[in-house]
Amino acid sequence: MLTPAARGPIVSFMANQLSHLDQIFAALSDPTRRAIVMRLCAGEASVGELADPFDMALPSFMKHIHVLETSGLVQSEKSGRVRTCRLSPDTLVGAEDWFQQQRAIWEARLDRFEAYVMKLKQERAAVKRPSRNTDKKTDKTTKRKGS
C-alpha cells in the first residue's frame, strides 16, 4: 500500500504524463498539423516547403509549427533564413503506450461481455429445451384423456 508521501510523486508523474499526452493529442487534433506531421514522416523540410500546400499566411502557419514544437512532435532549427523542421517520433511513444493500455482495457471488457452473452444464450437455450421428464408427464396426461 502506498503511503501518502509515496503517492505524491507517482500522482505528480501521472499528471505530468497526462499533461504531455494532452499536448500531443491537442496538437494532432487539427488536420493541418496532422498533415504537417505526415509530410515530416517522409523526411525533414523547410517551413516554406511545409507551408506550400496550405492556403494560409505564413504567420498563421507558423502558429501550427509552434504548437507542434511545444508538444515535442516537431523540432526545428534555423540556418540563415531557412527554418528546417523534422519529426521527433520518440514523442509518440507516450501516446502509443496510452493506446496500448486502452486497447488492453477494452479487449478485457469485450471478452467479459462476450462471456456474459454466451452465458445468457446457454441459459435461454436451457429454458427453451423441454426436459425429458416434462415429455413423459405430457404423454401420460394425453393417454389418460384419450382413454
PDB file of C-alpha atoms in Angstrom:
ATOM      1  CA  MET A   1       0.000   0.000   0.000  1.00  0.00           C
ATOM      2  CA  LEU A   2       1.248   3.444  -0.847  1.00  0.00           C
ATOM      3  CA  THR A   3       1.692   5.921   1.917  1.00  0.00           C
ATOM      4  CA  PRO A   4       0.551   9.486   1.256  1.00  0.00           C
ATOM      5  CA  ALA A   5       4.204  10.531   0.968  1.00  0.00           C
ATOM      6  CA  ALA A   6       4.951   7.848  -1.632  1.00  0.00           C
ATOM      7  CA  ARG A   7       1.741   8.576  -3.545  1.00  0.00           C
ATOM      8  CA  GLY A   8       2.684  12.220  -4.202  1.00  0.00           C
ATOM      9  CA  PRO A   9       5.491  11.638  -6.727  1.00  0.00           C
ATOM     10  CA  ILE A  10       3.509   8.957  -8.550  1.00  0.00           C
ATOM     11  CA  VAL A  11       0.433  11.161  -8.858  1.00  0.00           C
ATOM     12  CA  SER A  12       2.627  14.069  -9.950  1.00  0.00           C
ATOM     13  CA  PHE A  13       4.335  11.864 -12.557  1.00  0.00           C
ATOM     14  CA  MET A  14       0.963  10.667 -13.862  1.00  0.00           C
ATOM     15  CA  ALA A  15      -0.354  14.240 -14.028  1.00  0.00           C
ATOM     16  CA  ASN A  16       2.729  15.313 -15.977  1.00  0.00           C
ATOM     17  CA  GLN A  17       2.327  12.367 -18.355  1.00  0.00           C
ATOM     18  CA  LEU A  18      -1.342  13.191 -18.915  1.00  0.00           C
ATOM     19  CA  SER A  19      -0.485  16.846 -19.474  1.00  0.00           C
ATOM     20  CA  HIS A  20       2.084  15.817 -22.074  1.00  0.00           C
ATOM     21  CA  LEU A  21      -0.448  13.471 -23.702  1.00  0.00           C
ATOM     22  CA  ASP A  22      -2.966  16.315 -23.725  1.00  0.00           C
ATOM     23  CA  GLN A  23      -0.454  18.451 -25.625  1.00  0.00           C
ATOM     24  CA  ILE A  24       0.217  15.679 -28.145  1.00  0.00           C
ATOM     25  CA  PHE A  25      -3.466  14.957 -28.744  1.00  0.00           C
ATOM     26  CA  ALA A  26      -4.266  18.684 -28.931  1.00  0.00           C
ATOM     27  CA  ALA A  27      -1.508  19.136 -31.494  1.00  0.00           C
ATOM     28  CA  LEU A  28      -2.807  16.223 -33.554  1.00  0.00           C
ATOM     29  CA  SER A  29      -6.432  17.327 -33.277  1.00  0.00           C
ATOM     30  CA  ASP A  30      -6.007  19.810 -36.112  1.00  0.00           C
ATOM     31  CA  PRO A  31      -5.991  18.497 -39.713  1.00  0.00           C
ATOM     32  CA  THR A  32      -3.323  20.988 -40.797  1.00  0.00           C
ATOM     33  CA  ARG A  33      -0.967  19.833 -38.055  1.00  0.00           C
ATOM     34  CA  ARG A  34      -1.673  16.172 -38.843  1.00  0.00           C
ATOM     35  CA  ALA A  35      -0.816  16.879 -42.487  1.00  0.00           C
ATOM     36  CA  ILE A  36       2.438  18.541 -41.404  1.00  0.00           C
ATOM     37  CA  VAL A  37       3.333  15.506 -39.286  1.00  0.00           C
ATOM     38  CA  MET A  38       2.508  13.157 -42.162  1.00  0.00           C
ATOM     39  CA  ARG A  39       4.688  15.184 -44.517  1.00  0.00           C
ATOM     40  CA  LEU A  40       7.553  15.124 -41.999  1.00  0.00           C
ATOM     41  CA  CYS A  41       7.285  11.328 -41.862  1.00  0.00           C
ATOM     42  CA  ALA A  42       8.859  11.420 -45.342  1.00  0.00           C
ATOM     43  CA  GLY A  43      11.788  13.499 -44.075  1.00  0.00           C
ATOM     44  CA  GLU A  44      12.723  16.946 -42.870  1.00  0.00           C
ATOM     45  CA  ALA A  45      11.505  20.003 -44.748  1.00  0.00           C
ATOM     46  CA  SER A  46      11.744  23.761 -44.615  1.00  0.00           C
ATOM     47  CA  VAL A  47       8.820  25.767 -43.277  1.00  0.00           C
ATOM     48  CA  GLY A  48       8.318  27.141 -46.794  1.00  0.00           C
ATOM     49  CA  GLU A  49       8.033  23.603 -48.218  1.00  0.00           C
ATOM     50  CA  LEU A  50       5.638  22.611 -45.460  1.00  0.00           C
ATOM     51  CA  ALA A  51       3.509  25.735 -45.895  1.00  0.00           C
ATOM     52  CA  ASP A  52       3.304  25.499 -49.695  1.00  0.00           C
ATOM     53  CA  PRO A  53       0.233  23.177 -49.937  1.00  0.00           C
ATOM     54  CA  PHE A  54      -1.796  25.270 -47.462  1.00  0.00           C
ATOM     55  CA  ASP A  55      -3.772  28.363 -48.335  1.00  0.00           C
ATOM     56  CA  MET A  56      -2.811  30.471 -45.327  1.00  0.00           C
ATOM     57  CA  ALA A  57      -0.479  33.288 -44.409  1.00  0.00           C
ATOM     58  CA  LEU A  58       2.963  32.291 -43.143  1.00  0.00           C
ATOM     59  CA  PRO A  59       2.386  33.762 -39.634  1.00  0.00           C
ATOM     60  CA  SER A  60      -0.742  31.592 -39.281  1.00  0.00           C
ATOM     61  CA  PHE A  61       1.177  28.554 -40.481  1.00  0.00           C
ATOM     62  CA  MET A  62       3.965  29.282 -38.005  1.00  0.00           C
ATOM     63  CA  LYS A  63       1.406  29.048 -35.180  1.00  0.00           C
ATOM     64  CA  HIS A  64       0.806  25.433 -36.224  1.00  0.00           C
ATOM     65  CA  ILE A  65       4.560  24.781 -36.223  1.00  0.00           C
ATOM     66  CA  HIS A  66       4.780  26.340 -32.760  1.00  0.00           C
ATOM     67  CA  VAL A  67       2.040  24.048 -31.405  1.00  0.00           C
ATOM     68  CA  LEU A  68       3.821  21.016 -32.851  1.00  0.00           C
ATOM     69  CA  GLU A  69       7.126  22.155 -31.329  1.00  0.00           C
ATOM     70  CA  THR A  70       5.536  22.803 -27.930  1.00  0.00           C
ATOM     71  CA  SER A  71       4.084  19.296 -27.911  1.00  0.00           C
ATOM     72  CA  GLY A  72       7.504  17.885 -28.789  1.00  0.00           C
ATOM     73  CA  LEU A  73       6.326  16.300 -32.037  1.00  0.00           C
ATOM     74  CA  VAL A  74       8.462  18.559 -34.211  1.00  0.00           C
ATOM     75  CA  GLN A  75      11.886  20.103 -33.810  1.00  0.00           C
ATOM     76  CA  SER A  76      13.161  22.940 -35.935  1.00  0.00           C
ATOM     77  CA  GLU A  77      16.395  24.776 -36.402  1.00  0.00           C
ATOM     78  CA  LYS A  78      17.203  27.920 -38.271  1.00  0.00           C
ATOM     79  CA  SER A  79      20.144  28.152 -40.622  1.00  0.00           C
ATOM     80  CA  GLY A  80      20.397  31.598 -42.158  1.00  0.00           C
ATOM     81  CA  ARG A  81      16.919  32.497 -43.358  1.00  0.00           C
ATOM     82  CA  VAL A  82      15.670  28.900 -43.614  1.00  0.00           C
ATOM     83  CA  ARG A  83      13.932  27.124 -40.745  1.00  0.00           C
ATOM     84  CA  THR A  84      14.050  23.340 -41.186  1.00  0.00           C
ATOM     85  CA  CYS A  85      11.622  21.051 -39.344  1.00  0.00           C
ATOM     86  CA  ARG A  86      11.933  17.388 -38.533  1.00  0.00           C
ATOM     87  CA  LEU A  87       9.674  14.909 -36.779  1.00  0.00           C
ATOM     88  CA  SER A  88      10.502  13.707 -33.262  1.00  0.00           C
ATOM     89  CA  PRO A  89       8.953  10.224 -33.347  1.00  0.00           C
ATOM     90  CA  ASP A  90      10.039   9.378 -29.785  1.00  0.00           C
ATOM     91  CA  THR A  91       7.401  11.818 -28.552  1.00  0.00           C
ATOM     92  CA  LEU A  92       4.709   9.493 -29.868  1.00  0.00           C
ATOM     93  CA  VAL A  93       5.874   6.630 -27.620  1.00  0.00           C
ATOM     94  CA  GLY A  94       3.838   8.001 -24.708  1.00  0.00           C
ATOM     95  CA  ALA A  95       0.713   8.210 -26.855  1.00  0.00           C
ATOM     96  CA  GLU A  96       1.362   4.724 -28.223  1.00  0.00           C
ATOM     97  CA  ASP A  97       1.675   3.350 -24.680  1.00  0.00           C
ATOM     98  CA  TRP A  98      -1.603   5.034 -23.740  1.00  0.00           C
ATOM     99  CA  PHE A  99      -3.342   3.481 -26.768  1.00  0.00           C
ATOM    100  CA  GLN A 100      -1.987   0.035 -25.879  1.00  0.00           C
ATOM    101  CA  GLN A 101      -3.289   0.387 -22.303  1.00  0.00           C
ATOM    102  CA  GLN A 102      -6.697   1.446 -23.601  1.00  0.00           C
ATOM    103  CA  ARG A 103      -6.757  -1.450 -26.062  1.00  0.00           C
ATOM    104  CA  ALA A 104      -5.987  -3.937 -23.282  1.00  0.00           C
ATOM    105  CA  ILE A 105      -8.735  -2.486 -21.085  1.00  0.00           C
ATOM    106  CA  TRP A 106     -11.332  -2.613 -23.876  1.00  0.00           C
ATOM    107  CA  GLU A 107     -10.330  -6.077 -25.048  1.00  0.00           C
ATOM    108  CA  ALA A 108     -10.761  -7.362 -21.481  1.00  0.00           C
ATOM    109  CA  ARG A 109     -14.166  -5.658 -21.248  1.00  0.00           C
ATOM    110  CA  LEU A 110     -15.269  -7.111 -24.564  1.00  0.00           C
ATOM    111  CA  ASP A 111     -14.083 -10.585 -23.530  1.00  0.00           C
ATOM    112  CA  ARG A 112     -16.141 -10.333 -20.310  1.00  0.00           C
ATOM    113  CA  PHE A 113     -19.140  -9.094 -22.303  1.00  0.00           C
ATOM    114  CA  GLU A 114     -18.816 -11.956 -24.787  1.00  0.00           C
ATOM    115  CA  ALA A 115     -18.649 -14.477 -21.929  1.00  0.00           C
ATOM    116  CA  TYR A 116     -21.767 -12.920 -20.385  1.00  0.00           C
ATOM    117  CA  VAL A 117     -23.678 -13.061 -23.686  1.00  0.00           C
ATOM    118  CA  MET A 118     -22.688 -16.713 -24.160  1.00  0.00           C
ATOM    119  CA  LYS A 119     -23.889 -17.500 -20.623  1.00  0.00           C
ATOM    120  CA  LEU A 120     -27.237 -15.810 -21.353  1.00  0.00           C
ATOM    121  CA  LYS A 121     -27.600 -17.777 -24.601  1.00  0.00           C
ATOM    122  CA  GLN A 122     -26.930 -21.037 -22.782  1.00  0.00           C
ATOM    123  CA  GLU A 123     -29.458 -20.170 -20.078  1.00  0.00           C
ATOM    124  CA  ARG A 124     -32.108 -19.280 -22.656  1.00  0.00           C
ATOM    125  CA  ALA A 125     -31.430 -22.457 -24.606  1.00  0.00           C
ATOM    126  CA  ALA A 126     -31.829 -24.491 -21.408  1.00  0.00           C
ATOM    127  CA  VAL A 127     -35.173 -22.817 -20.651  1.00  0.00           C
ATOM    128  CA  LYS A 128     -36.498 -23.360 -24.198  1.00  0.00           C
ATOM    129  CA  ARG A 129     -35.434 -27.015 -24.308  1.00  0.00           C
ATOM    130  CA  PRO A 130     -38.145 -29.150 -22.697  1.00  0.00           C
ATOM    131  CA  SER A 131     -36.752 -31.602 -20.202  1.00  0.00           C
ATOM    132  CA  ARG A 132     -37.319 -35.356 -20.657  1.00  0.00           C
ATOM    133  CA  ASN A 133     -39.421 -35.513 -17.501  1.00  0.00           C
ATOM    134  CA  THR A 134     -41.827 -32.960 -18.934  1.00  0.00           C
ATOM    135  CA  ASP A 135     -42.278 -35.073 -22.097  1.00  0.00           C
ATOM    136  CA  LYS A 136     -43.195 -38.187 -20.077  1.00  0.00           C
ATOM    137  CA  LYS A 137     -45.739 -36.271 -17.999  1.00  0.00           C
ATOM    138  CA  THR A 138     -47.324 -34.928 -21.184  1.00  0.00           C
ATOM    139  CA  ASP A 139     -47.562 -38.441 -22.656  1.00  0.00           C
ATOM    140  CA  LYS A 140     -49.234 -39.808 -19.500  1.00  0.00           C
ATOM    141  CA  THR A 141     -51.699 -36.937 -19.440  1.00  0.00           C
ATOM    142  CA  THR A 142     -52.530 -37.476 -23.100  1.00  0.00           C
ATOM    143  CA  LYS A 143     -53.121 -41.204 -22.574  1.00  0.00           C
ATOM    144  CA  ARG A 144     -55.493 -40.573 -19.704  1.00  0.00           C
ATOM    145  CA  LYS A 145     -57.536 -38.103 -21.697  1.00  0.00           C
ATOM    146  CA  GLY A 146     -57.619 -40.394 -24.702  1.00  0.00           C
ATOM    147  CA  SER A 147     -58.748 -43.433 -22.673  1.00  0.00           C
TER     148      SER A 147
END
